[in-house]
XYZ file of C-alpha atoms in Angstrom:
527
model
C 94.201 8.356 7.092
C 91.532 11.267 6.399
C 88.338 9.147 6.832
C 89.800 7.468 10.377
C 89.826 10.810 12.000
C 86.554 12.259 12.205
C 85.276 8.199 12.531
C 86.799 8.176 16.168
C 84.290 10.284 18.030
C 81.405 8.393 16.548
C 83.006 5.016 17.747
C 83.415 7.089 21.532
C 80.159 7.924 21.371
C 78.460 4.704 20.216
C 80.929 2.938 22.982
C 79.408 4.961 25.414
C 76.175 4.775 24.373
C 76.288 1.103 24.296
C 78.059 0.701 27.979
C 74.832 3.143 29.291
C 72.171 0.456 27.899
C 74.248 -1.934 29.462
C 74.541 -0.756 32.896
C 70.625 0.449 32.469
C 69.564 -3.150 31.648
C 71.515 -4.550 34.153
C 69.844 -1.940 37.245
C 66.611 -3.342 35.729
C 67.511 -7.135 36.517
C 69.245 -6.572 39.460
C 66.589 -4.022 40.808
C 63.498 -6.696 39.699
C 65.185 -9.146 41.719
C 64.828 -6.968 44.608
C 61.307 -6.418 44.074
C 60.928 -9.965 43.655
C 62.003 -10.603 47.368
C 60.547 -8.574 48.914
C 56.862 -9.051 46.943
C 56.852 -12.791 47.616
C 57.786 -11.685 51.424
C 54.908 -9.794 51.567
C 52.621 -11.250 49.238
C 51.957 -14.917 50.930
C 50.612 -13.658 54.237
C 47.136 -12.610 52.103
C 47.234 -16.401 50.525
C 47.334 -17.899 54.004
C 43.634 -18.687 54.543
C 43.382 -19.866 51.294
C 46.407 -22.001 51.383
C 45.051 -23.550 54.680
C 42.027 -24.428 53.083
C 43.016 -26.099 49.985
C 46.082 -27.902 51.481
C 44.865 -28.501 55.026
C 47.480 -27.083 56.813
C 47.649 -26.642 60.323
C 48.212 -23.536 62.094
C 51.669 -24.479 62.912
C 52.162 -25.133 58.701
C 50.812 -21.713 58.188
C 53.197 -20.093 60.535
C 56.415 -21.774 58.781
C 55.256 -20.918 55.654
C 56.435 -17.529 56.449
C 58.520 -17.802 59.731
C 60.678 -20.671 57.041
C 61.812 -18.361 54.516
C 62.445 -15.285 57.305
C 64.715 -17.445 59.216
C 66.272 -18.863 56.655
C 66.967 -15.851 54.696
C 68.565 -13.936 58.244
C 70.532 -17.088 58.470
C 71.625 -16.695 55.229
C 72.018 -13.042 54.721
C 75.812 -12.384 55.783
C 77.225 -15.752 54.089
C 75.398 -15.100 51.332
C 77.199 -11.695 50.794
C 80.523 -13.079 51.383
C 80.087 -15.932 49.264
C 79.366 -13.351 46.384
C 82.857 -11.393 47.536
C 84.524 -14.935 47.217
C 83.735 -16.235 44.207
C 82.398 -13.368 41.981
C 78.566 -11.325 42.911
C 77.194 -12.041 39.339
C 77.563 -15.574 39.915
C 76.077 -16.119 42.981
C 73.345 -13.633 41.956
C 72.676 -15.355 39.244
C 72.621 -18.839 41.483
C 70.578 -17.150 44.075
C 68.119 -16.076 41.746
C 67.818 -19.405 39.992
C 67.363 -21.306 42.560
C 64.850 -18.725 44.047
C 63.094 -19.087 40.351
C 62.803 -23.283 41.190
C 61.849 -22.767 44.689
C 59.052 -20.734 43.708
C 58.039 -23.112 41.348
C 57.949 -25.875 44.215
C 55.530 -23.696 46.008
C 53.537 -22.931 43.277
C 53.157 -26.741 42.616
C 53.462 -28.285 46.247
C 51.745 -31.043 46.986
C 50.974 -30.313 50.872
C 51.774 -28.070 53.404
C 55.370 -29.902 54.330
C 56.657 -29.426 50.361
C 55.468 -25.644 50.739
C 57.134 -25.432 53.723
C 60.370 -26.855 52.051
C 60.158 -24.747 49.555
C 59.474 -21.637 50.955
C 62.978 -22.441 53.553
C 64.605 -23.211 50.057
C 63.394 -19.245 48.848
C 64.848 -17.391 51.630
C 67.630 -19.372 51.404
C 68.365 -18.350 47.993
C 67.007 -14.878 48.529
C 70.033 -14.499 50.727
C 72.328 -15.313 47.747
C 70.321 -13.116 45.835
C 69.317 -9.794 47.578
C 73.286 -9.236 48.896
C 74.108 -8.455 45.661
C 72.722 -6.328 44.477
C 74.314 -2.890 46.173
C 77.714 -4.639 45.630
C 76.503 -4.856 41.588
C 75.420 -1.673 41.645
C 78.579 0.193 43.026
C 80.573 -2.037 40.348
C 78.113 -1.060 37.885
C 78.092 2.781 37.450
C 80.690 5.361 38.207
C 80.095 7.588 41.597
C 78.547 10.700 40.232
C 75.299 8.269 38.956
C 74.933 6.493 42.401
C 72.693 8.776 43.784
C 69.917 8.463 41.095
C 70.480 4.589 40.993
C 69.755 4.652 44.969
C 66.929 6.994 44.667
C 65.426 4.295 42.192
C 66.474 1.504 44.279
C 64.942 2.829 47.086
C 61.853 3.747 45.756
C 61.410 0.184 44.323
C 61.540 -0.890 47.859
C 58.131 1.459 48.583
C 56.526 -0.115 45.576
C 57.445 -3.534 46.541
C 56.570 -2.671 49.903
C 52.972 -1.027 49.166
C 52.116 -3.479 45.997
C 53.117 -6.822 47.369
C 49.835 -7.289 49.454
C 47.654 -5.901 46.556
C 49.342 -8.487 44.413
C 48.463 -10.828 46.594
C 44.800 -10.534 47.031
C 44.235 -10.038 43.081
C 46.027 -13.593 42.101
C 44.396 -15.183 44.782
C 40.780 -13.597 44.642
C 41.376 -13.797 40.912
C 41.770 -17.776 41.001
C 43.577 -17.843 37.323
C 43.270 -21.022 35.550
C 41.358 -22.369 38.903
C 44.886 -22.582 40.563
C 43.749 -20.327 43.846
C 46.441 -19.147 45.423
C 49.505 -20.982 43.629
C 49.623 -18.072 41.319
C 50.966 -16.095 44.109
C 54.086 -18.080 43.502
C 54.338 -19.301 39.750
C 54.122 -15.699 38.678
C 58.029 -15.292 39.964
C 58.395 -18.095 36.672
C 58.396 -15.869 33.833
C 60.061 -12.887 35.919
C 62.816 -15.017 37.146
C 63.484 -16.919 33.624
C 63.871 -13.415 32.071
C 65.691 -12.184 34.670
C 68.776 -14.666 34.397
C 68.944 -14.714 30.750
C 69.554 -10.866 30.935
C 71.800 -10.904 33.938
C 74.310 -13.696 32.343
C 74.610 -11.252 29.176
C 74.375 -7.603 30.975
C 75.849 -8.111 34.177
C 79.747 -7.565 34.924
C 81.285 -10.104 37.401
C 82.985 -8.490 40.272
C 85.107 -9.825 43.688
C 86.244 -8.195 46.969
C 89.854 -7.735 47.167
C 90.833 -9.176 50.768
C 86.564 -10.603 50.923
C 86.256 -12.430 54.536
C 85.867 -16.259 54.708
C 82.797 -18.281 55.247
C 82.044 -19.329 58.696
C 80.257 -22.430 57.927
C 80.631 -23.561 62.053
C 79.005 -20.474 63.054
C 76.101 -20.545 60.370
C 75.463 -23.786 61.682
C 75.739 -23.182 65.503
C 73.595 -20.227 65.177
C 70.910 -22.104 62.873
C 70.968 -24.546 65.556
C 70.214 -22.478 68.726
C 67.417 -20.798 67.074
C 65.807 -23.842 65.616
C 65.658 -25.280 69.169
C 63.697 -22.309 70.018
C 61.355 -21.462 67.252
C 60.663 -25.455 66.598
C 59.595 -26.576 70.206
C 57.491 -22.582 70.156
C 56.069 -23.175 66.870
C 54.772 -26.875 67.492
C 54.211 -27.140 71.221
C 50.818 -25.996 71.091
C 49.689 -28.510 68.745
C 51.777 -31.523 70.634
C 50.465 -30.393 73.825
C 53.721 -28.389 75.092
C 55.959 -32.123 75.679
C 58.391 -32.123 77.724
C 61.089 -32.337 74.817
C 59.787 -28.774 73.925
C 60.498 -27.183 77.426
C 63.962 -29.608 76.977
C 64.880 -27.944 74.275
C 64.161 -24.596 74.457
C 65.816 -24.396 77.921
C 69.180 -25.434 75.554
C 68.740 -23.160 73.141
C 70.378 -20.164 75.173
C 73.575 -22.905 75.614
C 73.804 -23.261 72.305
C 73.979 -19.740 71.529
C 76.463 -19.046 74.339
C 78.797 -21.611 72.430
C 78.238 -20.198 69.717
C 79.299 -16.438 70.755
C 82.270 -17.975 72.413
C 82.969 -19.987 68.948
C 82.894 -16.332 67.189
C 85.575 -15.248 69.463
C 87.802 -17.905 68.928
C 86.785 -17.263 64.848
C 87.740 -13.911 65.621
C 91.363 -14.185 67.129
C 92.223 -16.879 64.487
C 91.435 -14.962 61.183
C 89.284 -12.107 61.372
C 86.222 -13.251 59.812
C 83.714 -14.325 62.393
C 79.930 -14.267 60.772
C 79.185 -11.264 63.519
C 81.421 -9.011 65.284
C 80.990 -8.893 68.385
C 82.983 -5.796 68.981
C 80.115 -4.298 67.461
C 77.635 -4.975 70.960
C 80.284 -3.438 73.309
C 78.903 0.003 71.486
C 75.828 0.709 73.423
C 74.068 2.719 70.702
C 74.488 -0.518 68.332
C 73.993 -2.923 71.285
C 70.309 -1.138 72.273
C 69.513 -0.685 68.449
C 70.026 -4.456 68.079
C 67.203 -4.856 70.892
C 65.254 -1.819 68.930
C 65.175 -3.884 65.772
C 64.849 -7.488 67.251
C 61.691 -6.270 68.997
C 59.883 -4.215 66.693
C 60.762 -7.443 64.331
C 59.043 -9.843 66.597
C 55.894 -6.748 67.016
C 56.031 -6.905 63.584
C 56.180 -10.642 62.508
C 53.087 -10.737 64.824
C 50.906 -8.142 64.227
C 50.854 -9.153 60.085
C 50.064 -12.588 60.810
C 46.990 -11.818 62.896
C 46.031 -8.900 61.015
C 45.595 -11.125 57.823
C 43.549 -14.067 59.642
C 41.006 -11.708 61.787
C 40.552 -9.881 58.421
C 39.629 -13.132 56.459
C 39.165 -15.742 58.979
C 37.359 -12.861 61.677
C 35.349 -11.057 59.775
C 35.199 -13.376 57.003
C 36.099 -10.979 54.086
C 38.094 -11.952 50.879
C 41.786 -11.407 50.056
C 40.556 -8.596 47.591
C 38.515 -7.009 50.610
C 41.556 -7.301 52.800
C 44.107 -6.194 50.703
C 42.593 -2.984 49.906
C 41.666 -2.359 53.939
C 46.026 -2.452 53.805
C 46.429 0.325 51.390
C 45.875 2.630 54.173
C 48.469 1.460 56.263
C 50.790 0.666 53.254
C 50.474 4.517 51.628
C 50.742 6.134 55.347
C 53.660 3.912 55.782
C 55.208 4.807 52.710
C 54.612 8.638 53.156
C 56.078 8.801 56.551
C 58.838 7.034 55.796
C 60.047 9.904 52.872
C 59.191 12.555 55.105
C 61.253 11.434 58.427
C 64.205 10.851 56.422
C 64.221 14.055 54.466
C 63.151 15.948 56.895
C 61.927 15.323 60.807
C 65.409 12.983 61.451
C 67.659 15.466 60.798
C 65.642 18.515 62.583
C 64.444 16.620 65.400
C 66.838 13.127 66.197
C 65.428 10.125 68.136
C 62.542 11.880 68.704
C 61.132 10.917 66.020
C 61.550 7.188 66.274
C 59.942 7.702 69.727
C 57.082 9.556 68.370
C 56.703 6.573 65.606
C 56.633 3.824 68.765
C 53.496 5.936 70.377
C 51.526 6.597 67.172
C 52.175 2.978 66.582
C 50.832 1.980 69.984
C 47.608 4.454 70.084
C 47.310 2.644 66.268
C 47.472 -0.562 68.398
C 45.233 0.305 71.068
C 42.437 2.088 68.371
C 42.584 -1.524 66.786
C 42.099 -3.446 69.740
C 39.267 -0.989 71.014
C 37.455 -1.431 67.668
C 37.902 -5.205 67.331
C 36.330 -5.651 71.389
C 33.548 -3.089 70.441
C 32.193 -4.456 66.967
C 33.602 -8.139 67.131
C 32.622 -9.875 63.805
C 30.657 -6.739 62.585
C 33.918 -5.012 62.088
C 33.912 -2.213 58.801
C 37.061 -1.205 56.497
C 36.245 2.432 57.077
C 36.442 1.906 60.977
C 39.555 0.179 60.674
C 41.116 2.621 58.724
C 42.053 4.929 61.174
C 43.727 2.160 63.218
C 45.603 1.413 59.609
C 46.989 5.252 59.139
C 48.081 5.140 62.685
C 49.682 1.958 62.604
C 51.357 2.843 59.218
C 52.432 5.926 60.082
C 53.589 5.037 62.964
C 55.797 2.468 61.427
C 57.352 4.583 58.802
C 58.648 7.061 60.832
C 60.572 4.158 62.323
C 61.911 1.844 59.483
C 63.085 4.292 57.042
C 65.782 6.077 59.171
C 66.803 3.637 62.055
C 69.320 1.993 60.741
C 71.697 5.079 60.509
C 70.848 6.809 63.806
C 71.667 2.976 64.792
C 75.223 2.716 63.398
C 76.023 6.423 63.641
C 77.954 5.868 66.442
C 79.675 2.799 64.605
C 83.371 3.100 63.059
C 83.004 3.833 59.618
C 84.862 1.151 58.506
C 82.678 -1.266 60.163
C 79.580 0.275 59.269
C 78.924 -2.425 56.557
C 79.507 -4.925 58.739
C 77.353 -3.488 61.538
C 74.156 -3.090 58.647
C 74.392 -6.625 57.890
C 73.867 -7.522 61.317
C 71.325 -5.225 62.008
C 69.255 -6.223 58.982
C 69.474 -10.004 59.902
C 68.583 -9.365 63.927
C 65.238 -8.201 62.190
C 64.986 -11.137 60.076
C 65.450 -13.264 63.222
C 63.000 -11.259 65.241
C 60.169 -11.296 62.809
C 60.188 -15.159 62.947
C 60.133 -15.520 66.535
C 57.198 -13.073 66.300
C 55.697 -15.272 63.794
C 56.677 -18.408 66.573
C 55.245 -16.857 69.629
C 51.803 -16.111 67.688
C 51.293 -19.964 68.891
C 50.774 -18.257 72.108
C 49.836 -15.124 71.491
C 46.815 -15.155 68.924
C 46.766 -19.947 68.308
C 46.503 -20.345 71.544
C 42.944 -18.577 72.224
C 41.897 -19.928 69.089
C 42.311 -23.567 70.339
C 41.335 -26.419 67.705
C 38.005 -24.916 66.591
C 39.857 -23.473 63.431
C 42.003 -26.304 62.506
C 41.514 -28.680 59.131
C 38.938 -31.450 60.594
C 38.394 -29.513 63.937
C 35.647 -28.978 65.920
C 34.357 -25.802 63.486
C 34.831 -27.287 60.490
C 31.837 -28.619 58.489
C 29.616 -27.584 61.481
C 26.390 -24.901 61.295
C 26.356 -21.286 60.991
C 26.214 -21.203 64.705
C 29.892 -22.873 65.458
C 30.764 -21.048 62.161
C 29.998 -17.948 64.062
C 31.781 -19.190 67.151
C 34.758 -19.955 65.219
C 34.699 -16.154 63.911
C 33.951 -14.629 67.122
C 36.913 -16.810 68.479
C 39.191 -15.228 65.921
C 37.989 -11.858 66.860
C 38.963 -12.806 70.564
C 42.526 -13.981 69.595
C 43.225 -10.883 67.740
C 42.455 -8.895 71.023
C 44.260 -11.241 72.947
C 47.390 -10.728 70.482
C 47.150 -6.974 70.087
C 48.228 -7.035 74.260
C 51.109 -8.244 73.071
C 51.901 -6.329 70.176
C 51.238 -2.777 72.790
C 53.550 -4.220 75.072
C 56.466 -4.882 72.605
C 55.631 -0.882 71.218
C 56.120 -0.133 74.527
C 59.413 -1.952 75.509
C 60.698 -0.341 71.389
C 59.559 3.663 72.797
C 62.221 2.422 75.834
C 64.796 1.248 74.308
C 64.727 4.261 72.152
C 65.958 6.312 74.690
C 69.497 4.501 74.752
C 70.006 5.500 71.116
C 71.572 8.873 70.144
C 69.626 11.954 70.559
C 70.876 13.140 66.878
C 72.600 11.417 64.004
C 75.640 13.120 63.640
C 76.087 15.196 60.456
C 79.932 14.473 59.064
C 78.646 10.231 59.693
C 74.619 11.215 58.296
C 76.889 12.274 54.820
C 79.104 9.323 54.995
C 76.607 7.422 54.569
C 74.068 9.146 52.300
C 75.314 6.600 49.485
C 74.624 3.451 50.760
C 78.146 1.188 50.661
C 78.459 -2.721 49.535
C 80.209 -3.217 52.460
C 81.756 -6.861 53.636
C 79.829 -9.815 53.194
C 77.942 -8.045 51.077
C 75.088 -7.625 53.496
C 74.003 -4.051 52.502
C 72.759 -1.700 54.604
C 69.869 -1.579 52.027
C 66.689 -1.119 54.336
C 64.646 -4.257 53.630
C 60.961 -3.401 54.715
C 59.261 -5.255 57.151
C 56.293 -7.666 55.885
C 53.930 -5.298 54.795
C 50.841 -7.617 54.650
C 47.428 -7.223 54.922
């Protein structure tokens, strides 16, 4: 009886102590696997003209390569999170991130450009069983008053994924370890991944929703369909010679869709769990934010793309070369993003979204100058101011417009409303990525395909085919201005301030239903 007493506050505090490393090593795992997504999101763009070279993909390849795992992990993104609500978060974490661990493998070892593009569908597919987690493990995780911190670190992962990703990139690839070229891009998410589930099966605490919504398999499907018979007939037309079957089925895609909305409703009425509420859209706030972030996806799905082939395939420099031309853009995008959400949002509204849009623009229209003026001659230090605009620019818009978007929103829908909103980005950066057939592809032609007329030739059609890179990229940047200027628009039908009681309710990100977060995911930061 006298040695048992004092013995019990050692046991407390050795409990506790043990129950912190746990819930530390678990934040690690769970917060790698975040990295992990949103690296290889960012990372592949860099790899492309390598990857085109060595496999002899087509320019319609290369654009699936990253278009595939965008659309598949938007499609994904809201079933994924329920799924996890259903039948327990660690378990479909650890699936997602499994599976995410083989499909990067596949990549790493593919065979041609159709197994990568497999693949890389199969990664965003389990990225979307993966990422939705990981704010519902979290809240499960640690008690209230350590959330904050655990955010803070969360979301400064996001900036280093965001800002090392490309650099990444260009290193494994210039690097060429083991003579592999770019497949260490991939194969590096082996080790990473293997580690990562062998921690997360002994550190990680299952959890389940409650009441968690059901799957809507029908509507996952319906909506998968109407956007395939877009982004298919958009990606490959060029290449097929626009058939008729493309125009076909493109002109069905909005039917499909329409049956699809009116399936939701029906979902909606029978048992509450549609895979989007479309109550949501009757809010015009939400409704025009949806339009914000769908467009400024599809600017930004674009601009990446072309930005990483008139680096390496225009001006002919070297992943290395390119990647460190981004870190302009990815610091400036970084920095703006801390200071608009700390400080400019709150002071000065929509404002500065708006003022984001126009530096983004003049970023736009410095780039497009400079490409017409020095064509193939091109320098990193003159395209760095275009890269600090363009950055900038962006970060004053990504870090804070999901809140002024859904500050208008219910609270208790607010999770649902970020899951849609991060998905209609999703969906918009791979129809950016599909309309670069017209926008940059087009002007190219054939000259830069595997086997086309530039390839093998002297170094005057090699300097043709550069200069005709140069001229796509001008050609594209049109485009990108033009969708800046319809985002500075619709800006003006969000709310002129955030207000402050629903800015506080939502200062701790919730794991709302479905799991879909309203974690900001970053756009492709690529370079």
């Amino acid at each position: 009886m006298t040695t048992s007493v004092p013995a019990a506050p050692e046991t407390a505090a050795a409990a506790a102590h043990a129950a912190g490393r746990r819930r530390r090593i678990a934040l690690a795992v769970v917060l790698t696997a975040a990295f992990m997504d949103l690296v290889d999101a960012t990372i592949v763009n860099i790899a492309i003209p390598s990857i085109q070279r060595d496999t002899g993909a087509t320019f319609s390849a290369v654009q699936w390569v990253t278009a595939g795992y965008a659309l598949a992990f938007a499609l994904g993104l809201i079933t994924g999170g329920r799924l996890g609500d259903i039948h327990g978060r660690k378990k479909l974490f650890l699936l997602g991130m499994g599976g995410f661990t083989l499909a990067s493998a596949l990549c790493g070892f593919a065979a041609g450009p159709g197994m990568l593009v497999g693949a890389r569908v199969l990664q965003g597919a389990m990225a979307a069983l993966m990422v939705p987690q990981v704010l519902a493990i979290i809240h499960v995780t640690f008690p209230a008053h350590e959330r904050g911190k655990v955010f803070g670190m969360f979301g400064a992962v996001i900036g280093l994924g965001a800002v090392c990703g490309p650099l990444i990139g260009a290193l494994l690839t210039e690097g060429n370890l083991f003579g592999l070229e770019w497949r260490p891009i991939f194969l590096i998410n082996l080790p990473v991944g293997i580690a990562g589930i062998l921690l997360g099966r002994r550190f990680l605490t299952e959890s389940s929703a409650p009441r968690a919504l059901r799957v809507d398999l029908i509507g996952t499907a319906l909506a998968t369909a109407g956007l395939l018979m877009l982004l298919y007939p958009l990606t490959q037309g060029r290449e097929s010679g626009w058939p008729l079957w493309g125009f076909v089925s493109m002109a069905a895609s909005p039917l499909v869709l329409a049956v699809f909305v009116r399936y939701e409703r029906a979902k909606a009425r029978k048992d509450g769990s549609p895979l989007v509420e479309l109550p949501l859209f009757r809010i015009r706030t939400f409704a025009a934010g949806a339009g914000v972030q769908l467009t400024f996806g599809v600017v930004s799905g674009l601009f990446f793309l072309i930005w990483t082939l008139h680096m390496q395939l225009g001006l002919g420099w070297g992943p290395l070369h390119a990647g460190l031309t981004g870190v302009p853009f990815s610091l400036a995008c970084s920095a703006a993003a801390g200071v608009s959400v700390q400080r400019l949002v709150p002071r000065f509204g929509r404002k500065v979204l708006q003022a984001g849009a126009l530096i983004m623009l003049s970023g736009a229209l410095v780039y497009l100058w400079e490409a017409g003026r020095y064509g193939t001659a091109l320098e990193s230090w003159q395209l760095a101011p275009a890269m600090l605009l363009m950055g900038g620019g962006m970060g004053l818009i990504v870090a804070p417009i999901t809140d002024t978007v859904i500050s208008e929103v219910p609270a208790e829908h607010s999770g649902s409303a970020s899951g849609i909103f991060n998905t209609t980005g999703q969906l918009g950066m791979a129809l950016g990525l599909g309309l670069s057939s017209v926008a940059f592809f087009g002007v190219v032609g054939d000259t830069g395909q595997p086997g086309g007329a530039g390839a093998g030739a002297g170094a005057g059609a090699a300097d043709a085919l550069r200069a005709s890179f140069v001229d796509a990229t001008t050609h594209a940047l049109w485009w990108v201005s033009g969708g800046l200027v319809l985002v500075f628009g619709l800006l003006f039908l969000l709310p002129r301030r955030i207000r402050a009681q629903e800015t506080a309710e939502r200062a701790e990100p919730a794991a709302p239903e479905g799991g879909a977060g309203p974690e900001q995911r970053q756009p492709t930061l690529v370079s």
